[in-house]
mmCIF file of C-alpha atoms in Angstrom:
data_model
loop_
_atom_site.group_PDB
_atom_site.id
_atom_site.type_symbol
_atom_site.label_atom_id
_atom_site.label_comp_id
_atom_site.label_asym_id
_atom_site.label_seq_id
_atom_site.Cartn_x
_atom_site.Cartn_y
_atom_site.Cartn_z
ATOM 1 C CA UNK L 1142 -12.737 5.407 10.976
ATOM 2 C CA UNK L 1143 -16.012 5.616 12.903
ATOM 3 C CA UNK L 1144 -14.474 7.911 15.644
ATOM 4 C CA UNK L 1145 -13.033 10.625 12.654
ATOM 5 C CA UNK L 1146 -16.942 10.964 11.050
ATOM 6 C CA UNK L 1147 -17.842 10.822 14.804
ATOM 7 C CA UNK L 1148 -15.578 14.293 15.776
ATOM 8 C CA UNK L 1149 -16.715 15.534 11.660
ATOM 9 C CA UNK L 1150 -20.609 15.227 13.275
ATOM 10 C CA UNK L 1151 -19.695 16.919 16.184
ATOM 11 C CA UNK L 1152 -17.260 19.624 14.791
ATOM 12 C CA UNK L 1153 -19.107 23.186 15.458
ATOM 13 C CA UNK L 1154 -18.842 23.582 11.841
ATOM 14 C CA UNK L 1155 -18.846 21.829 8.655
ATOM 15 C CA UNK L 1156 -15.545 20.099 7.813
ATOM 16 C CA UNK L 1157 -14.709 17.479 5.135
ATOM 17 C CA UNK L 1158 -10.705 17.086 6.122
ATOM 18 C CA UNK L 1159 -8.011 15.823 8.999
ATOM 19 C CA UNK L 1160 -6.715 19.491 8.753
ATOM 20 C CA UNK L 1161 -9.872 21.252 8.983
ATOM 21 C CA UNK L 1162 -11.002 19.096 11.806
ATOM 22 C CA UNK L 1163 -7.310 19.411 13.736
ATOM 23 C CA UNK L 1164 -8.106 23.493 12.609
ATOM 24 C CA UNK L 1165 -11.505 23.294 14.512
ATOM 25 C CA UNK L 1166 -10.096 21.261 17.520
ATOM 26 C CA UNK L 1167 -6.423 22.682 18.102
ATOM 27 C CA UNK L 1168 -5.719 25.864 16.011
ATOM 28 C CA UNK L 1169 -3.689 26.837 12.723
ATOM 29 C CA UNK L 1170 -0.545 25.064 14.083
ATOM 30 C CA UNK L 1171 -2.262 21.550 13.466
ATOM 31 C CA UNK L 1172 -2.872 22.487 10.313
ATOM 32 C CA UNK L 1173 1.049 22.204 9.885
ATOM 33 C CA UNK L 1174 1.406 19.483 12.322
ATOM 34 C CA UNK L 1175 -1.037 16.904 10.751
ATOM 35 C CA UNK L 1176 0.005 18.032 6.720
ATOM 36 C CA UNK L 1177 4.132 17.474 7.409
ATOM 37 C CA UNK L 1178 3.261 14.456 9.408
ATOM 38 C CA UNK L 1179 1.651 13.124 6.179
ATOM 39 C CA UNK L 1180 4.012 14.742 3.777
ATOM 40 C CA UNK L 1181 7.209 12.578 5.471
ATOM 41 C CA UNK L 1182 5.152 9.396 5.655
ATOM 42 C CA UNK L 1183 3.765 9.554 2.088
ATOM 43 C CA UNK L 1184 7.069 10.883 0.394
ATOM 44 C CA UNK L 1185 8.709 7.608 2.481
ATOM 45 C CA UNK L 1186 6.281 5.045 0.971
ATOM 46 C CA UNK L 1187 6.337 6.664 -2.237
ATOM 47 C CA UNK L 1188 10.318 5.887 -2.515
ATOM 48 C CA UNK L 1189 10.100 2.305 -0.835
ATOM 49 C CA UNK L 1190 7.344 1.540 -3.690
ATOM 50 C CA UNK L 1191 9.953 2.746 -6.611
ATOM 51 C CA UNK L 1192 12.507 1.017 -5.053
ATOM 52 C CA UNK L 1193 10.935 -2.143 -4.444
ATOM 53 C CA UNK L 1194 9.253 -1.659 -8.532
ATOM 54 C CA UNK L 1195 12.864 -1.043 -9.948
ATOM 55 C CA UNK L 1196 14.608 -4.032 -8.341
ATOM 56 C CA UNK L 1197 11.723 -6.204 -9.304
ATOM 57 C CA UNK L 1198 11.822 -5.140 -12.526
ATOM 58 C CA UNK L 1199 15.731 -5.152 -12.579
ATOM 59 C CA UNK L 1200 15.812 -8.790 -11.706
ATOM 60 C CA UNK L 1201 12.966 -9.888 -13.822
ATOM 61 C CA UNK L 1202 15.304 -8.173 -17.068
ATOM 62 C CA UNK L 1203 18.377 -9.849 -15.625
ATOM 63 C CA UNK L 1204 17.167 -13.284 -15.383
ATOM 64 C CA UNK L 1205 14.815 -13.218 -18.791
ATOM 65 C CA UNK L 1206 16.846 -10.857 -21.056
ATOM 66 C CA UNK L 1207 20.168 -12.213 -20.942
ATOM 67 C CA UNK L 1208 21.506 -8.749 -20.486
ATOM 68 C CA UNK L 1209 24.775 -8.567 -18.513
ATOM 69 C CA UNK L 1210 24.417 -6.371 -15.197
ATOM 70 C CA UNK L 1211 25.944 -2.982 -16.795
ATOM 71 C CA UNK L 1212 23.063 -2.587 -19.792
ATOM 72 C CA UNK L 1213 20.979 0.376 -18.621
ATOM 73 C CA UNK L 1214 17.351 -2.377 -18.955
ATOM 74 C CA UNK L 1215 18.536 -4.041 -15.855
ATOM 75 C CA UNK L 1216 19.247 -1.404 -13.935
ATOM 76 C CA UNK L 1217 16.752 0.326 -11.456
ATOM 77 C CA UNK L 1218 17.027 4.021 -12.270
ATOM 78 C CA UNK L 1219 15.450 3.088 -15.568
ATOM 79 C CA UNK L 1220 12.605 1.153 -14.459
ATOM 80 C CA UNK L 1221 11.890 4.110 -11.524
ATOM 81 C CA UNK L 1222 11.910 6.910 -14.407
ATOM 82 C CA UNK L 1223 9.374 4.693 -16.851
ATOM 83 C CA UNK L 1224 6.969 4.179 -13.900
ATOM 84 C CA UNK L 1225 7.452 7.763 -13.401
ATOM 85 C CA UNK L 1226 6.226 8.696 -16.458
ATOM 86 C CA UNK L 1227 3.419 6.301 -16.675
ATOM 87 C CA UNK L 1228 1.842 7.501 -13.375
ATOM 88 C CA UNK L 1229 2.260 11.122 -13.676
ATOM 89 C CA UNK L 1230 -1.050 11.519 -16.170
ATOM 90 C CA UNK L 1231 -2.854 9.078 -12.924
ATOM 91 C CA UNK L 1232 -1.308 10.922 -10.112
ATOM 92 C CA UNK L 1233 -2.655 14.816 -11.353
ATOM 93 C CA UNK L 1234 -6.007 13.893 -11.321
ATOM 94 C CA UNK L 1235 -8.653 15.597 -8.727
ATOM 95 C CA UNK L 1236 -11.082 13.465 -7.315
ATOM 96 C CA UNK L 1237 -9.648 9.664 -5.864
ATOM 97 C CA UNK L 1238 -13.115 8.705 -7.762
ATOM 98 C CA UNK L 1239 -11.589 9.399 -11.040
ATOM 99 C CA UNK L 1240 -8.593 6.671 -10.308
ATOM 100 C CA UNK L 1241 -11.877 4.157 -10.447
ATOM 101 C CA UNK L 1242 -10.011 2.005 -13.152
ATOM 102 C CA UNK L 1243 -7.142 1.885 -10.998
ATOM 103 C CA UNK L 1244 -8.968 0.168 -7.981
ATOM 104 C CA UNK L 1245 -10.038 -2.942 -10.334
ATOM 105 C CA UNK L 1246 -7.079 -2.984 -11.670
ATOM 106 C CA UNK L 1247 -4.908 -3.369 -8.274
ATOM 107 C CA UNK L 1248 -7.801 -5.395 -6.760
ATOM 108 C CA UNK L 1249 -8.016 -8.306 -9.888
ATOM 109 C CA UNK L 1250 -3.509 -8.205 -9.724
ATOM 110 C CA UNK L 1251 -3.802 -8.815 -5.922
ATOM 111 C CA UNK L 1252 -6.132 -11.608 -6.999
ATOM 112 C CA UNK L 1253 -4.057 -13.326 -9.087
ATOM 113 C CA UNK L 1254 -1.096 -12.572 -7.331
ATOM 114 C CA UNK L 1255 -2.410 -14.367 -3.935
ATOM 115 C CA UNK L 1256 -3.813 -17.284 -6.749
ATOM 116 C CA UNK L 1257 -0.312 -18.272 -7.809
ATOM 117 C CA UNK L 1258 0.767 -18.469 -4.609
ATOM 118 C CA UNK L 1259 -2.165 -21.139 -3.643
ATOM 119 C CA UNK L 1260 -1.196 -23.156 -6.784
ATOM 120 C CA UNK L 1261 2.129 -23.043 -6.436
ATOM 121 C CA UNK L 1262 1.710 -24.566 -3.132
ATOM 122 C CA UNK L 1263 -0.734 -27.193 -4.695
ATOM 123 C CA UNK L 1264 1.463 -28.028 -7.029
ATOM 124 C CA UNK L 1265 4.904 -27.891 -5.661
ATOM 125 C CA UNK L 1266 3.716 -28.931 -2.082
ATOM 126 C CA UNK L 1267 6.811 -27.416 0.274
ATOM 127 C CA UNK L 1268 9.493 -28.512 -1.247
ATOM 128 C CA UNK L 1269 11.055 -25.320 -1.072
ATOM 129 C CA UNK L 1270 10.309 -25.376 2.897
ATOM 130 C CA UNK L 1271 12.509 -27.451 5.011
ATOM 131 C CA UNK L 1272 11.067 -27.052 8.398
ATOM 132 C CA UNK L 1273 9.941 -30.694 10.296
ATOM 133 C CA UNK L 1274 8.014 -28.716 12.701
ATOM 134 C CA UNK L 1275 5.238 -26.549 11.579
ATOM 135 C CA UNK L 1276 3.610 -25.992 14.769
ATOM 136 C CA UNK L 1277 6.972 -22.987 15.561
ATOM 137 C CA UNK L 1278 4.675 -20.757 13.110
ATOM 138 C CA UNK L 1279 1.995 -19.825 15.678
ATOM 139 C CA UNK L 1280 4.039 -19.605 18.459
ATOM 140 C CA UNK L 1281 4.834 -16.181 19.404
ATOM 141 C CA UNK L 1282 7.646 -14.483 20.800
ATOM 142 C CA UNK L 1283 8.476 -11.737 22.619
ATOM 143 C CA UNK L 1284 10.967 -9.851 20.700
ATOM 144 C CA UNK L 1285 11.972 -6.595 18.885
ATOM 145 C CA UNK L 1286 10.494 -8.710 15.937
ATOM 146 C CA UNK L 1287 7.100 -8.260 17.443
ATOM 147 C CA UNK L 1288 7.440 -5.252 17.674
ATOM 148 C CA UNK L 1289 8.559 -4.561 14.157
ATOM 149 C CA UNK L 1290 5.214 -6.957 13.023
ATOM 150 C CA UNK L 1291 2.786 -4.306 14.683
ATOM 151 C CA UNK L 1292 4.125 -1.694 13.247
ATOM 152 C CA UNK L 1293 4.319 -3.298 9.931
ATOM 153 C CA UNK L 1294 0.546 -3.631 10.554
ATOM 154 C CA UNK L 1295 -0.132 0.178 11.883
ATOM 155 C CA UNK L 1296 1.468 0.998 8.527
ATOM 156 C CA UNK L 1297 -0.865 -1.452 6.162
ATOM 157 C CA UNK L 1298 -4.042 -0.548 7.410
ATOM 158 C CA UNK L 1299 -3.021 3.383 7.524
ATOM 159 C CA UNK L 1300 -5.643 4.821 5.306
ATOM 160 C CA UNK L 1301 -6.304 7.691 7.568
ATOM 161 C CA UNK L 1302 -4.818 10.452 4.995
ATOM 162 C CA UNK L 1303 -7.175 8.727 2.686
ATOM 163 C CA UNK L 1304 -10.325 8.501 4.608
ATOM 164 C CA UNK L 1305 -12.095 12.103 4.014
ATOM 165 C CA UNK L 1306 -10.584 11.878 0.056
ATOM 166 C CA UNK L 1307 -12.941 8.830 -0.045
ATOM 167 C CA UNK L 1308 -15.761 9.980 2.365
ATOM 168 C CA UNK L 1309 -16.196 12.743 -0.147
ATOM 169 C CA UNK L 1310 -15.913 10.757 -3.435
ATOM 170 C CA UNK L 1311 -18.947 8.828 -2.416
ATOM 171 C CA UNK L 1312 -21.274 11.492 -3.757
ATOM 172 C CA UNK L 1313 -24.927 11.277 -3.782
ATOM 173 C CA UNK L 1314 -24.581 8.260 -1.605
ATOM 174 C CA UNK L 1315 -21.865 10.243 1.215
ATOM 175 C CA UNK L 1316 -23.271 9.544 4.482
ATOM 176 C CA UNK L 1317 -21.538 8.145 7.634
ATOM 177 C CA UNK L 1318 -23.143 4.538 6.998
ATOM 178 C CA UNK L 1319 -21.750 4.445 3.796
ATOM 179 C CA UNK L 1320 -18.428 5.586 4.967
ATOM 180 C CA UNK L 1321 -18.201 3.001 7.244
ATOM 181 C CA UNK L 1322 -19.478 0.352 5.108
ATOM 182 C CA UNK L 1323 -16.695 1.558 2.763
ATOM 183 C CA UNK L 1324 -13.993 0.855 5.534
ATOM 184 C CA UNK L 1325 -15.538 -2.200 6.600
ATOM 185 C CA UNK L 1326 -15.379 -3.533 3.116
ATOM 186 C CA UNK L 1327 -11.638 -2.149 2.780
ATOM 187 C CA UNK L 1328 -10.065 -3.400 5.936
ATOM 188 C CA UNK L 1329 -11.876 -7.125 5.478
ATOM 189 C CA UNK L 1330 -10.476 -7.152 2.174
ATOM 190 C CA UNK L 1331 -7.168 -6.520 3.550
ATOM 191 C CA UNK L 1332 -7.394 -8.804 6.235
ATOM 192 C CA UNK L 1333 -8.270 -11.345 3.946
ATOM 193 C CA UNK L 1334 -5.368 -11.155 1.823
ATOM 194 C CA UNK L 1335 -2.666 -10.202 4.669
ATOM 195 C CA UNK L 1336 -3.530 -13.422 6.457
ATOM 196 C CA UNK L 1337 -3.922 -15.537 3.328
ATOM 197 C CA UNK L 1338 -0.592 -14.316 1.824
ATOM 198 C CA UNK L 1339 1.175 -15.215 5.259
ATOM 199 C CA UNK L 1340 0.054 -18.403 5.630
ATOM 200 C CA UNK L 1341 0.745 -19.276 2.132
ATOM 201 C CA UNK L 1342 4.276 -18.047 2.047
ATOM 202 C CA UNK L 1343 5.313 -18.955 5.775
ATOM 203 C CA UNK L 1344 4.793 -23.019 4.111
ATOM 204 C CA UNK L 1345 5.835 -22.629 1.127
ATOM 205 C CA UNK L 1346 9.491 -21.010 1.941
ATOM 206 C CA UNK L 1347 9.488 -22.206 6.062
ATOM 207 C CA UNK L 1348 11.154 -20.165 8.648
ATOM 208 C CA UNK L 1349 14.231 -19.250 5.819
ATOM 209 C CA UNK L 1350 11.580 -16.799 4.728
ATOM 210 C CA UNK L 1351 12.890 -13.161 4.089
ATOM 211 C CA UNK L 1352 11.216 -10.243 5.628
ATOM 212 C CA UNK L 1353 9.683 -9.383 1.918
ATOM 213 C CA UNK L 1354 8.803 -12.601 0.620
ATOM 214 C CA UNK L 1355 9.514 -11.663 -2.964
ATOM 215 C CA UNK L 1356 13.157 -11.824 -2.256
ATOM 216 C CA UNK L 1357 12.745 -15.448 -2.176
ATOM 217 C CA UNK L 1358 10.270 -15.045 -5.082
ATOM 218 C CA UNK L 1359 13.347 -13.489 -7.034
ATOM 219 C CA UNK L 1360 15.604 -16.582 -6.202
ATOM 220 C CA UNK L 1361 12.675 -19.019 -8.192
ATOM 221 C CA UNK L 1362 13.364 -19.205 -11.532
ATOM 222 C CA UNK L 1363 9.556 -20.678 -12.813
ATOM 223 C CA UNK L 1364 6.801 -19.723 -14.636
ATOM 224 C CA UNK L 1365 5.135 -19.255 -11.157
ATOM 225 C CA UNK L 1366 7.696 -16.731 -10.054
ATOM 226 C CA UNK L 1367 7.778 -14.961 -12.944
ATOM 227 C CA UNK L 1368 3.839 -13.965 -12.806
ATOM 228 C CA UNK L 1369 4.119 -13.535 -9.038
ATOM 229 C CA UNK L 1370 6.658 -10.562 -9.937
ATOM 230 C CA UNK L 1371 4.877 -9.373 -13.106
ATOM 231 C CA UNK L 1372 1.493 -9.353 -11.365
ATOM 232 C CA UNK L 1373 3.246 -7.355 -8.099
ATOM 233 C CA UNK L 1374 4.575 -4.866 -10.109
ATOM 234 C CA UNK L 1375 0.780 -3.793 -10.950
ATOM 235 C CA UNK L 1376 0.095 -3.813 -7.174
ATOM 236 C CA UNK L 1377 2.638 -1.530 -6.361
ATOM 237 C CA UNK L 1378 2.431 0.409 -9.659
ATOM 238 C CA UNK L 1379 -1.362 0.766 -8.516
ATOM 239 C CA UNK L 1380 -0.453 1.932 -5.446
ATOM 240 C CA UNK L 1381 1.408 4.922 -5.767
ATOM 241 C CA UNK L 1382 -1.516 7.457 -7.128
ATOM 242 C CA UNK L 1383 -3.815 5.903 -3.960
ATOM 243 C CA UNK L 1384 -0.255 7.305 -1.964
ATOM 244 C CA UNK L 1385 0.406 10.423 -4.103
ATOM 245 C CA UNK L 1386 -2.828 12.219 -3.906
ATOM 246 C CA UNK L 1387 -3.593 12.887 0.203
ATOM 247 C CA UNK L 1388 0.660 13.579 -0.165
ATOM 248 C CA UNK L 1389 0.597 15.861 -3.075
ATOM 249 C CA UNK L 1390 -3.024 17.590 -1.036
ATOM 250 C CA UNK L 1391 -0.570 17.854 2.185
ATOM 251 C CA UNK L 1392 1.923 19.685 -0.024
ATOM 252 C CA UNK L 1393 -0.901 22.213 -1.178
ATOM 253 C CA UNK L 1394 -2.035 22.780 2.128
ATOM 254 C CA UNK L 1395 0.828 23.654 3.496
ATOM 255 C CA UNK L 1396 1.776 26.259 0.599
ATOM 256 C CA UNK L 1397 -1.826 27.642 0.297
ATOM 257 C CA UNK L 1398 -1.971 27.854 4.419
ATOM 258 C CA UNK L 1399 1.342 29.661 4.504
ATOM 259 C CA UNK L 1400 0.361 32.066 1.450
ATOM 260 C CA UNK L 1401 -3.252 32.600 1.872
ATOM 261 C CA UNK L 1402 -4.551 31.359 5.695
ATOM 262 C CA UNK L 1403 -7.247 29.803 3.456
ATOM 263 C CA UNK L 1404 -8.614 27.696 6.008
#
């Protein structure tokens, strides 16, 4: 974060985006370069949210609506077209600062989400988790697994395609201190609650624990996995218009580029 409004101070001329910086520095052909790049990884996270909203959702009908498996409520085409629709008035707005409501919403779900977790482990203790030796959890090894943990990482603190988006939603108060106060702020949060949701659900499930952690949510039936997957519905629901807008702005750029060489 601090190198990007670093190169934005030291650009020749004003810019206030990755593509007009990459425009500055390498030419039109970054403009393309930087915009697709963002395009693919936004569209992909995009999907992997609906997905992971409508199977939620699909299990939460299954197990609470007595529904058998063929009635269209527990199936996940209709839960990805109703979050659909409820987003699209959210994901057509302008400025990231107009989401505002958004932000406290996702941030007080999180909350609670991370809270059930820390009673559910007061209360219930590990009984789920039948591990003798705890001490296996901070032992590392070197594996493809590793591997697939740091990039699991690059990916949750990407917030690159969101960075100038933000910078410039600050207003009367946009300057690079308060940028990077911003980001400190953001990634502590995050930090906070990647670590604390770990440890939590590494004890409370043991080494049987599935690579998402609310599969093994889904197989609780409790009043504590039930808010778990109401409450993480709202986090991912509340994610897709932060993920939408630098994708649908990628989109823009690339079709006003190609029509108009605005930049």
């Amino acid at each position: 974060g601090f190198l990007y409004l670093r190169c934005k101070d030291l650009s020749p001329t004003y810019v206030e985006s990755l593509y007009e910086l990459g425009f500055v520095t390498l030419g039109a052909a970054s403009i393309y370069f930087i915009a697709i790049l963002c395009l693919i990884s936004g569209i992909g996270c995009i999907m992997i949210y609906f997905i992971v909203f409508g199977d939620i959702a699909a299990s939460l009908a299954v197990q609470t609506s007595g529904l058998g498996v063929e009635s269209i409520l527990t199936k996940r085409l209709f839960y990805v077209m109703a979050l659909a629709l409820v987003m699209t008035p959210l994901c057509i707005k302008k400025h990231l600062k107009e989401m505002k409501l958004v932000s406290i919403l996702l941030f007080c779900a999180i909350a609670i989400f991370v809270l059930v977790f820390i009673v559910q482990l007061s209360v219930n203790g590990t009984a789920q988790n039948h591990d003798s030796n705890y001490i296996q959890y901070y032992d590392i090894e070197l594996n493809m697994k590793l591997i697939t943990g740091f990039n699991i990482i690059v990916l949750a603190y990407a917030y690159q395609v969101s960075l100038f988006p933000t910078y410039n939603s600050l207003g009367s108060n946009k300057s690079n201190e308060t940028g990077i106060k911003a980001i400190m702020i953001g990634t502590s949060l995050s930090f906070l609650i990647y670590v604390t949701l770990g440890v939590l659900s590494i004890y409370i499930f043991g080494t049987a624990l599935h690579p998402s952690v609310l599969t093994d949510v889904n197989q609780e039936v409790n009043v504590y996995s039930y808010i778990i997957r109401v409450t993480f519905l709202v986090v991912l629901a509340c994610h897709i218009p932060y993920v939408f807008f630098p994708t649908k702005e990628c989109f823009l750029i690339i079709v006003d580029e190609a029509r108009n060489q605005s930049m």
